[in-house]
Amino acid sequence: MLTWAGIICQNGLCITPCHHGREFIYLGGMVVTKSRQVSLRNKSILGLENMTVAEMELVLDTAKEMKNIIDRDIKKVPTLRGKSIINLFFEPSTRTRTSFELAGKYLGADVVNITTSASSVVKGESLRDTLMTVEAMGVDVIVMRHQAEGAAHYAANTVSPLIINAGDGAHEHPTQGLLDMFTIKQYKGNLQGLKIAIIGDILHSRVARSNIWGLKKMGADIHIAGPQTLLPRFIEQTGIHVHNRVEDALEAADVVNVLRIQLERQKKGLFPSAREYARIFGINQVRLALAKPDALIMHPGPMNRGLEIAPDVAYSEKSAIQEQVKNGLAIRMALLFLVLMGGKNIETIA
Amino acid sequence: MKLLLKAGRIINPVNNTDEIGDILIMDGKIAEIGPELSCEGAAVYQASGLVIAPGLIDMHVHLREPGLEAKEDIASGTRAAAAGGFTTIACMPNTKPVVDNSILVSGILQRAEDEGVVRVKVIGALSKGQEGKELAEVGDMVYAGAVAISDDGHYVDNAELLLNGLEYLARFDSPIISHAEDEALAGDGFMHEGAVSAMLGIKGRPAVAEDIAVARDILLAEYTGGSVHIAHVSSKGAVELIRQAKKRGVRVTAEVTPHHLALTDDVVATFDTATKVNPPLRSADHLEALLAGLKDGTIDAIACDHAPHAFEEKDREYRFAPSGFAGLETSLGVILTKLYHTGKFTLNEIIERMTAAPARILKLNSGKLEVGVPADLTIIDPDYEWIVDSKRFYTRGKHTPFDGMKLKGKAVATIVNGNLIMQNGEVHE
């Protein structure tokens, strides 16, 4: 047990406001102080389009420390005690929702899940009224997933709790973008200059868009590939490389991020069959040999094994897919901490 | 009642004149135009420093009555028109029920007479219920006063229906107004397809969907000898197709909206549903082509596609909100700000496209300043600076992408049939 400024810190970690309104992260005995002129406190996280490099780096650095907590025997810390978080999910989700729920709970917040299929939304309640109802209960953060692009922006403009976008249609999924960056950094050291291939259904993918916004700002060299029908027209104007041959994107890639293919796209005529997709665009060992020998394999999940990714690739030692899930939890802990408790000058004492 | 407009800058695009003078209005008609007029007992409107134009005409307005009064009705919509400087508006038939028979045409005209404050012209539906299947009783509607025929809001997907409509209407000399966007290509999109939509993840309505639709409409007009008017042209491809068709002598006319001339798809990045409209706000290259087309006469008229919706309908997620927004009260201000004060168009050119051009297309006896015609006039202060505040709109549709925007130029008086119905933004009963 450590004490500082009269506040008891348990489990080796204590994050608490000090008397000057600045915040400190405690992690054990040695002291390293890092001062930043950046803060996410009281900011909604709507997308990586709106985040600066300094803000993203703050999240990544904070997540590194949060990750240590996940492996502990007793994970709960009192940092966000008294804060309440609502998971408002209008679309199905396993990993993102669970991840946010555990992130809030590990940090001591109260977390409530609302699944819209069992809420007043089925009675036709508007998004405004649902949000205002949640607001009236005094919640601090609304984590929201919604099928409509811009729904998180709408929420942030409509109610006072902070909004964390957990996916809005095909627009953005910022926590996935951050956890992907975090994972790449973990294995590759940094992001600058890396060739990153994003493969599959870019058109309908919020994961792809958050990756593109974030990684571009971090200086990575982004190549997207897939059937031309699943690549957004005009996206090359944003300064990324677009290929309709998967092989061209894989060539000497440092990272291969494989996206989920939704089978309903086939019904709309965007590709002829699952079999053909796997044969021409699927990531298997033969195609992967085009990438760098130490290439990292990523997938946001849930996977269609044997369709967009071969099982022997997904479970290979190059795969960071499991690590992505763990990192997702760390990133969400970091974000919840930073928007609720982060200070103007964050001093990290490790 | 006599009204004397003194010392105004009289702009009459029909003769391309622009000179200082007076206008005397007697018994609802223009009695005299000239310098230094005087008249015993006439009320005097001091118009020095102001522009006197023929009453503005908007040929593309949704008044929403009958059936959709939460969005707008004839009383509120015509007051919005008066506030915006319009003396004549033509209303689209996509109401509930659809205006697809002569009784409804007569009914709207009668109600406009009773409750409206500006002149209302009616556009009848091309197909019964606007379902795109059977031809509505278009001849009967023209006889009841319909000035044009349109399935606006929907593209006439069935080429045979449009072909039959064009041939049948030749007898009645009435144009078909086409909302030209191919449904299969644009139907499930919510904004212009381009670099912005690519990164917002919003399904696009590609410009080629409009090009294809316009091309087909032109070819059918050419084939039948019928007259087609392309509503709210928004793509550069459509502009070029219309330009070429006019050169070949095809009976095609076109209009463009202030919002397509003033805004690009960048504004959608806010996800403000006030930016959602069909056809969508496009990229800058399209906007430039529209300006060029309006300048060289390829596009004849400016029409605002006034499409108000109730607050709760627009207060939604972007993809679920209806398309369209109010336009009558910002149209002139936006046009003067973006076209006149940038030096791209003269006042004469602008007024022509907002008066004489729509009058020519709809064959109205207005849009001109001459002795003996009904005294419909708009008095404009081209240098009046104001900030758009939708809360003060007369229309029920409070959503507009121009909200909060600083504009330069405004109608300061609207005269319909010799009556001063709007002054300084206030509509008189």
XYZ file of C-alpha atoms in Angstrom, chain B:
429
model
C -55.350 52.043 -54.142
C -52.318 53.808 -55.621
C -48.678 53.176 -54.793
C -45.769 55.186 -56.141
C -42.290 53.676 -55.975
C -39.796 56.551 -56.050
C -36.258 56.699 -57.352
C -35.522 53.000 -57.447
C -32.982 51.237 -59.616
C -35.437 49.548 -61.985
C -34.072 46.316 -63.409
C -36.134 44.744 -66.151
C -34.360 41.718 -67.565
C -36.875 41.262 -70.365
C -35.443 44.378 -72.073
C -32.126 44.116 -70.264
C -32.637 47.594 -68.798
C -31.219 48.949 -65.558
C -32.048 52.577 -64.795
C -33.202 54.844 -61.989
C -36.874 55.725 -62.122
C -40.336 55.609 -60.587
C -43.164 53.126 -60.952
C -46.808 54.017 -60.405
C -49.172 51.219 -59.438
C -52.908 51.665 -59.804
C -55.699 49.124 -59.383
C -53.259 46.270 -59.020
C -51.507 47.010 -62.298
C -48.392 48.860 -63.344
C -49.811 52.191 -64.565
C -46.664 54.068 -65.466
C -42.890 53.646 -65.481
C -40.635 56.662 -65.871
C -38.536 59.368 -64.261
C -39.971 61.784 -61.712
C -43.539 60.494 -61.673
C -46.095 61.990 -59.353
C -49.632 61.088 -58.515
C -52.220 62.727 -56.326
C -53.195 60.601 -53.361
C -50.699 57.811 -53.975
C -48.826 56.253 -51.096
C -45.109 56.783 -51.702
C -42.444 54.132 -51.218
C -39.016 55.685 -51.186
C -36.834 53.227 -53.119
C -33.644 55.215 -53.529
C -30.647 52.936 -53.161
C -32.886 49.929 -53.716
C -33.504 47.679 -56.693
C -37.003 47.332 -58.135
C -37.387 44.017 -59.940
C -40.278 42.056 -61.376
C -41.734 39.865 -58.629
C -39.498 36.847 -58.058
C -40.839 33.476 -59.174
C -39.854 30.135 -57.673
C -40.989 27.264 -59.821
C -40.043 24.501 -57.387
C -41.719 24.687 -53.998
C -43.235 22.041 -51.737
C -46.165 23.586 -49.886
C -46.979 20.170 -48.359
C -50.726 20.789 -48.264
C -52.818 18.655 -48.341
C -51.826 16.027 -45.836
C -48.378 17.019 -44.687
C -49.203 20.145 -42.696
C -46.707 19.314 -39.941
C -44.078 20.296 -42.495
C -45.837 23.272 -44.085
C -49.177 24.522 -45.340
C -50.332 27.065 -47.866
C -50.618 29.825 -45.265
C -47.116 29.348 -43.835
C -45.454 28.520 -47.153
C -46.796 31.553 -48.990
C -45.763 33.808 -46.101
C -42.268 32.353 -46.318
C -42.366 33.140 -50.034
C -43.430 36.729 -49.373
C -40.690 37.128 -46.767
C -38.151 35.881 -49.289
C -39.332 38.294 -51.978
C -41.297 35.823 -54.101
C -44.590 36.889 -55.647
C -45.316 33.630 -57.479
C -44.481 30.068 -56.524
C -45.305 26.758 -58.164
C -46.035 23.887 -55.822
C -45.112 20.254 -56.370
C -47.707 17.482 -56.255
C -46.035 15.012 -53.857
C -48.552 15.618 -51.100
C -50.974 13.243 -49.338
C -52.970 12.544 -51.391
C -50.868 13.210 -54.459
C -52.166 16.024 -56.678
C -53.059 13.755 -59.579
C -56.520 15.011 -60.596
C -58.227 18.284 -61.477
C -60.286 18.500 -58.280
C -57.105 18.665 -56.236
C -55.597 21.251 -58.572
C -58.710 23.410 -58.222
C -58.810 22.826 -54.483
C -55.255 24.011 -53.961
C -55.825 27.045 -56.163
C -58.953 27.894 -54.175
C -57.251 27.448 -50.830
C -54.288 29.516 -51.985
C -56.770 32.237 -52.932
C -58.302 32.068 -49.438
C -55.239 31.554 -47.261
C -52.192 32.407 -49.334
C -50.507 35.778 -49.626
C -48.624 35.260 -52.909
C -49.688 33.724 -56.225
C -49.652 29.935 -56.191
C -49.365 27.866 -59.351
C -49.964 24.145 -59.231
C -47.904 21.379 -60.764
C -49.842 18.140 -61.294
C -48.522 14.594 -61.016
C -47.514 12.665 -64.130
C -48.631 9.308 -62.798
C -51.565 8.334 -60.609
C -50.405 8.488 -57.007
C -46.922 9.235 -58.352
C -46.527 5.493 -58.510
C -44.838 5.597 -61.874
C -47.361 3.234 -63.457
C -50.472 4.805 -65.019
C -50.674 8.244 -66.590
C -52.690 10.618 -64.401
C -55.402 12.817 -65.938
C -52.836 15.356 -66.978
C -54.958 17.105 -69.624
C -57.756 17.645 -67.160
C -55.282 19.077 -64.665
C -53.828 21.471 -67.247
C -57.377 22.640 -68.022
C -57.912 23.183 -64.275
C -54.828 25.408 -64.184
C -51.827 23.160 -63.695
C -48.759 24.903 -65.165
C -46.572 21.803 -65.469
C -46.597 18.081 -64.815
C -44.142 16.228 -62.590
C -43.537 13.158 -60.454
C -41.012 15.237 -58.481
C -39.441 13.455 -55.573
C -39.316 10.352 -57.715
C -37.513 9.631 -60.937
C -39.862 8.320 -63.644
C -38.174 4.949 -63.748
C -40.461 3.613 -66.462
C -39.211 5.099 -69.732
C -42.432 4.223 -71.513
C -44.483 6.259 -69.044
C -42.337 9.329 -69.666
C -42.482 8.756 -73.404
C -46.269 8.544 -73.348
C -46.486 11.572 -71.073
C -44.319 13.685 -73.379
C -46.348 12.693 -76.452
C -49.703 13.131 -74.783
C -48.817 16.516 -73.300
C -47.783 17.919 -76.689
C -51.482 18.682 -77.208
C -51.500 20.764 -74.006
C -48.109 22.438 -74.459
C -47.150 21.749 -70.867
C -43.638 20.726 -69.822
C -42.814 17.641 -67.772
C -40.519 18.460 -64.880
C -38.131 15.621 -64.141
C -36.413 14.795 -60.873
C -33.564 13.084 -62.676
C -31.672 10.576 -60.553
C -31.529 6.908 -61.463
C -33.056 5.055 -58.521
C -31.047 1.847 -58.851
C -27.788 3.801 -58.653
C -28.755 6.539 -56.213
C -31.690 5.085 -54.308
C -29.991 3.971 -51.104
C -27.413 6.757 -50.947
C -27.558 9.757 -48.641
C -24.952 12.159 -49.987
C -22.776 12.883 -53.007
C -20.396 10.046 -53.806
C -16.891 11.445 -53.571
C -13.849 11.732 -51.353
C -15.988 13.031 -48.488
C -18.498 10.163 -48.579
C -15.618 7.699 -48.932
C -14.284 8.734 -45.544
C -17.622 9.342 -43.826
C -18.737 5.836 -44.738
C -22.053 7.189 -46.008
C -23.387 5.478 -49.107
C -23.094 7.877 -52.019
C -25.484 9.053 -54.694
C -23.088 9.131 -57.619
C -23.216 11.995 -60.113
C -23.473 9.422 -62.893
C -26.922 8.479 -61.571
C -28.058 11.993 -62.454
C -26.190 12.046 -65.774
C -27.843 8.819 -66.915
C -31.299 10.031 -65.934
C -30.853 13.404 -67.630
C -29.499 11.727 -70.769
C -32.542 9.473 -71.016
C -34.972 12.314 -70.416
C -33.289 14.412 -73.112
C -33.335 11.524 -75.579
C -37.042 10.958 -74.994
C -37.792 14.676 -75.367
C -35.827 14.671 -78.596
C -37.581 11.526 -79.826
C -41.087 12.761 -79.052
C -40.604 16.465 -79.670
C -41.978 16.988 -76.170
C -40.776 19.483 -73.620
C -38.855 18.408 -70.551
C -37.588 20.559 -67.706
C -34.787 19.151 -65.557
C -35.325 20.097 -61.927
C -32.418 20.950 -59.595
C -29.516 20.100 -61.906
C -26.527 19.290 -59.742
C -23.924 17.372 -61.761
C -21.423 18.662 -64.293
C -22.301 15.783 -66.611
C -25.948 16.837 -66.613
C -24.971 20.429 -67.418
C -22.973 19.278 -70.433
C -25.750 16.956 -71.647
C -28.271 19.811 -71.465
C -25.861 22.194 -73.200
C -25.420 19.773 -76.120
C -29.146 19.032 -76.293
C -30.019 22.730 -76.474
C -27.549 23.095 -79.347
C -29.406 20.336 -81.169
C -32.698 22.130 -80.573
C -34.149 19.690 -78.068
C -36.943 21.261 -76.022
C -35.159 21.017 -72.703
C -34.940 23.601 -69.937
C -33.321 23.398 -66.536
C -33.144 24.933 -63.090
C -30.516 25.014 -60.366
C -30.907 25.618 -56.642
C -29.083 28.172 -54.495
C -27.737 25.371 -52.305
C -26.145 23.517 -55.197
C -24.559 26.801 -56.292
C -23.327 27.713 -52.829
C -22.415 24.588 -50.881
C -20.254 21.514 -51.407
C -20.375 18.053 -49.863
C -17.796 19.078 -47.240
C -20.629 20.437 -45.104
C -22.011 16.908 -44.633
C -19.008 16.093 -42.418
C -20.890 17.681 -39.514
C -23.648 15.072 -39.965
C -26.114 17.944 -39.701
C -29.306 16.609 -41.280
C -29.950 20.119 -42.649
C -27.359 19.237 -45.303
C -29.281 16.195 -46.516
C -31.012 16.817 -49.832
C -31.691 15.112 -53.158
C -29.882 15.467 -55.438
C -27.064 15.836 -52.926
C -24.658 18.732 -52.382
C -21.751 17.870 -54.670
C -18.048 18.619 -54.903
C -16.494 21.898 -56.083
C -15.960 20.775 -59.700
C -19.703 20.221 -60.070
C -20.456 23.564 -58.424
C -18.196 25.349 -60.919
C -19.946 23.620 -63.834
C -23.336 24.713 -62.486
C -22.192 28.337 -62.280
C -20.880 28.149 -65.847
C -24.114 26.527 -67.033
C -26.240 29.171 -65.367
C -24.066 31.903 -66.839
C -24.171 30.671 -70.449
C -27.902 29.909 -70.446
C -27.634 26.118 -70.374
C -29.448 26.317 -67.059
C -32.395 28.682 -67.427
C -33.724 29.349 -63.960
C -32.929 29.452 -60.275
C -35.432 27.583 -58.096
C -34.891 26.745 -54.453
C -36.661 23.386 -54.118
C -38.208 24.618 -50.875
C -38.752 21.293 -49.081
C -39.588 21.922 -45.429
C -39.870 19.111 -42.901
C -41.104 19.049 -39.319
C -38.484 19.426 -36.594
C -38.886 15.878 -35.314
C -38.452 14.432 -38.786
C -35.125 16.171 -39.343
C -33.997 15.662 -35.712
C -32.671 12.184 -36.412
C -29.692 10.114 -37.419
C -28.406 11.320 -40.813
C -29.433 8.268 -42.764
C -32.954 8.209 -41.294
C -33.742 11.913 -41.783
C -35.809 12.945 -44.814
C -34.126 14.852 -47.617
C -34.722 18.526 -48.281
C -34.953 21.760 -46.341
C -36.581 25.164 -46.440
C -35.263 27.570 -49.059
C -37.649 30.413 -49.819
C -36.379 32.739 -47.115
C -32.687 32.316 -47.936
C -32.772 31.900 -51.716
C -32.233 35.501 -52.816
C -29.732 36.275 -50.063
C -27.622 33.239 -50.907
C -27.718 34.000 -54.632
C -26.770 37.659 -54.175
C -23.994 36.750 -51.751
C -22.500 33.953 -53.830
C -23.201 35.168 -57.377
C -23.518 38.959 -57.329
C -21.126 40.049 -54.598
C -18.453 37.715 -55.970
C -18.674 39.532 -59.301
C -19.725 36.396 -61.196
C -23.192 37.602 -62.243
C -24.801 40.986 -62.801
C -28.020 41.863 -61.021
C -29.760 41.780 -64.378
C -28.595 38.204 -65.002
C -29.661 37.078 -61.560
C -33.079 38.691 -61.746
C -33.660 37.238 -65.221
C -33.080 33.730 -63.877
C -35.420 34.355 -60.949
C -38.240 36.033 -62.901
C -38.382 36.001 -66.694
C -36.854 32.528 -67.075
C -39.323 30.625 -64.865
C -42.180 32.694 -66.339
C -41.082 31.605 -69.819
C -40.851 27.917 -68.837
C -44.248 27.885 -67.112
C -45.813 30.339 -69.627
C -46.823 32.850 -66.990
C -47.854 36.414 -67.737
C -45.363 37.773 -65.215
C -41.662 38.223 -64.697
C -41.618 41.555 -66.521
C -42.070 45.233 -65.786
C -44.386 46.888 -68.278
C -47.441 49.055 -68.206
C -50.638 47.082 -67.883
C -49.310 43.896 -66.318
C -50.321 42.903 -62.791
C -48.165 44.780 -60.312
C -46.037 41.983 -58.876
C -42.742 43.480 -57.796
C -39.861 42.775 -55.474
C -37.790 45.525 -53.932
C -34.278 44.422 -53.084
C -31.536 45.930 -50.981
C -28.524 44.224 -52.560
C -26.149 45.421 -49.847
C -28.229 44.591 -46.775
C -26.167 42.395 -44.474
C -27.975 39.877 -42.325
C -27.499 36.607 -40.511
C -29.795 33.682 -41.239
C -31.832 32.810 -38.162
C -34.169 29.935 -38.895
C -36.092 30.557 -35.671
C -37.470 33.686 -37.337
C -38.588 31.906 -40.499
C -42.229 31.968 -41.554
C -41.872 28.444 -42.916
C -42.427 25.540 -40.535
C -39.249 23.931 -41.838
C -36.605 25.325 -39.511
C -33.746 23.265 -40.875
C -31.414 24.924 -43.347
C -27.714 24.465 -44.073
C -27.468 28.261 -44.214
C -28.488 28.779 -40.580
C -26.152 31.247 -38.916
C -24.563 32.231 -42.212
C -23.890 35.896 -42.918
C -25.527 36.957 -46.182
C -25.469 40.176 -48.171
C -28.614 41.153 -50.042
C -32.267 40.730 -49.197
C -35.753 41.512 -50.425
C -37.041 44.453 -48.391
C -40.521 44.629 -49.906
C -42.813 42.303 -51.815
C -45.730 43.638 -53.821
C -48.391 41.259 -55.127
C -51.173 42.590 -57.307
C -50.341 46.119 -56.192
C -50.478 45.282 -52.489
C -47.442 45.731 -50.306
C -47.554 42.372 -48.513
C -44.052 42.314 -47.057
C -41.903 45.115 -45.759
C -38.516 44.740 -44.040
C -39.072 41.050 -43.476
C -42.526 41.430 -41.918
C -45.403 39.871 -43.827
C -48.661 41.847 -43.523
C -51.960 40.040 -43.331
